[in-house]
Amino acid sequence: MTISDRYREITREVQTFVTSLGEGGEGEANRRFREAGKAVVALEELRDSVGDIPRIKLESKLTPVLLKAHQKLDQARLLFEEAGEEDRAAKSWELEQRIYRLLNDL
């Protein structure tokens, strides 16, 4: 599977995860969902154009986006853990690991 395909797959999985969260509610609960949503926004930035990026520039273009998405998922994961939402924290961790592996392959 190409880097572009993996990037798009991760983007879809993060989008599905965030969609499955539903509404965030008020206050701190809303913050957990907002942070996860910011990961989607970061990844969506290059979803359509990732296949057009020359191989030599993939690392420089994708790394900042992937790092930002990873950071936002990590913040959401910590907030989920604080709220006792272990299943959501585990899914967030799984997505973080997929992003990290893609970063290593760049």
Tab-separated table of C-alpha atoms in Angstrom:
chain	number	residue	atom	x	y	z
A	1	MET	CA	0.000	0.000	0.000
A	2	THR	CA	1.387	3.410	-0.952
A	3	ILE	CA	1.997	6.253	1.479
A	4	SER	CA	-0.873	8.170	-0.128
A	5	ASP	CA	-3.263	5.250	0.316
A	6	ARG	CA	-2.224	4.786	3.925
A	7	TYR	CA	-2.682	8.504	4.575
A	8	ARG	CA	-6.190	8.426	3.116
A	9	GLU	CA	-7.040	5.289	5.107
A	10	ILE	CA	-5.891	6.892	8.360
A	11	THR	CA	-7.884	10.008	7.507
A	12	ARG	CA	-11.018	7.895	6.994
A	13	GLU	CA	-10.467	5.998	10.239
A	14	VAL	CA	-9.975	9.174	12.274
A	15	GLN	CA	-13.093	10.669	10.655
A	16	THR	CA	-15.088	7.536	11.518
A	17	PHE	CA	-13.813	7.628	15.105
A	18	VAL	CA	-14.753	11.281	15.550
A	19	THR	CA	-18.163	10.724	13.967
A	20	SER	CA	-18.806	7.828	16.331
A	21	LEU	CA	-18.198	10.110	19.305
A	22	GLY	CA	-21.449	11.940	18.677
A	23	GLU	CA	-22.122	15.232	20.398
A	24	GLY	CA	-19.687	16.405	23.024
A	25	GLY	CA	-21.988	18.105	25.448
A	26	GLU	CA	-20.870	21.010	27.574
A	27	GLY	CA	-17.607	22.138	29.141
A	28	GLU	CA	-14.836	19.590	29.530
A	29	ALA	CA	-16.778	16.903	27.663
A	30	ASN	CA	-16.977	19.181	24.649
A	31	ARG	CA	-13.218	19.763	24.803
A	32	ARG	CA	-12.488	16.041	24.347
A	33	PHE	CA	-14.549	15.966	21.180
A	34	ARG	CA	-13.150	19.249	19.871
A	35	GLU	CA	-9.558	18.006	20.209
A	36	ALA	CA	-10.368	14.799	18.326
A	37	GLY	CA	-12.166	16.862	15.681
A	38	LYS	CA	-9.083	19.019	15.182
A	39	ALA	CA	-7.179	15.889	14.152
A	40	VAL	CA	-9.701	15.358	11.355
A	41	VAL	CA	-9.356	18.960	10.219
A	42	ALA	CA	-5.573	18.605	10.104
A	43	LEU	CA	-5.679	15.379	8.091
A	44	GLU	CA	-8.376	16.617	5.699
A	45	GLU	CA	-6.016	19.406	4.637
A	46	LEU	CA	-4.114	17.080	2.284
A	47	ARG	CA	-6.519	14.153	1.816
A	48	ASP	CA	-7.451	14.991	-1.765
A	49	SER	CA	-4.062	16.225	-2.917
A	50	VAL	CA	-1.772	13.709	-1.216
A	51	GLY	CA	-1.554	11.615	-4.401
A	52	ASP	CA	-0.322	14.621	-6.361
A	53	ILE	CA	2.641	15.308	-4.083
A	54	PRO	CA	5.919	14.123	-5.628
A	55	ARG	CA	7.557	11.284	-3.675
A	56	ILE	CA	10.579	13.432	-2.886
A	57	LYS	CA	8.372	16.039	-1.142
A	58	LEU	CA	6.058	13.666	0.735
A	59	GLU	CA	8.058	13.767	3.935
A	60	SER	CA	8.243	17.552	4.128
A	61	LYS	CA	4.553	18.000	3.254
A	62	LEU	CA	3.018	15.207	5.349
A	63	THR	CA	5.144	15.310	8.497
A	64	PRO	CA	3.747	18.579	9.920
A	65	VAL	CA	0.163	17.509	9.194
A	66	LEU	CA	0.633	14.053	10.702
A	67	LEU	CA	2.361	15.464	13.778
A	68	LYS	CA	-0.483	17.916	14.359
A	69	ALA	CA	-3.113	15.189	14.011
A	70	HIS	CA	-1.111	12.948	16.350
A	71	GLN	CA	-0.890	15.744	18.927
A	72	LYS	CA	-4.627	16.435	18.805
A	73	LEU	CA	-5.485	12.744	19.140
A	74	ASP	CA	-3.072	12.513	22.063
A	75	GLN	CA	-4.739	15.453	23.807
A	76	ALA	CA	-8.148	13.884	23.230
A	77	ARG	CA	-6.862	10.525	24.524
A	78	LEU	CA	-5.631	12.086	27.750
A	79	LEU	CA	-8.967	13.825	28.232
A	80	PHE	CA	-10.837	10.580	27.555
A	81	GLU	CA	-8.668	8.812	30.142
A	82	GLU	CA	-9.334	11.539	32.720
A	83	ALA	CA	-13.064	11.152	32.080
A	84	GLY	CA	-12.857	7.368	32.496
A	85	GLU	CA	-13.703	6.678	28.857
A	86	GLU	CA	-11.151	3.903	28.404
A	87	ASP	CA	-12.609	2.508	25.150
A	88	ARG	CA	-12.373	5.862	23.432
A	89	ALA	CA	-8.906	6.450	24.852
A	90	ALA	CA	-7.799	3.053	23.512
A	91	LYS	CA	-9.158	3.780	20.033
A	92	SER	CA	-7.452	7.157	20.045
A	93	TRP	CA	-4.180	5.457	21.052
A	94	GLU	CA	-4.564	2.942	18.217
A	95	LEU	CA	-4.994	5.765	15.695
A	96	GLU	CA	-1.992	7.586	17.143
A	97	GLN	CA	0.109	4.479	16.633
A	98	ARG	CA	-0.976	4.172	12.997
A	99	ILE	CA	0.017	7.796	12.401
A	100	TYR	CA	3.344	7.202	14.133
A	101	ARG	CA	4.088	4.158	11.944
A	102	LEU	CA	3.313	6.182	8.820
A	103	LEU	CA	5.640	8.930	10.045
A	104	ASN	CA	8.405	6.357	10.534
A	105	ASP	CA	7.915	5.068	7.005
A	106	LEU	CA	8.299	8.525	5.512
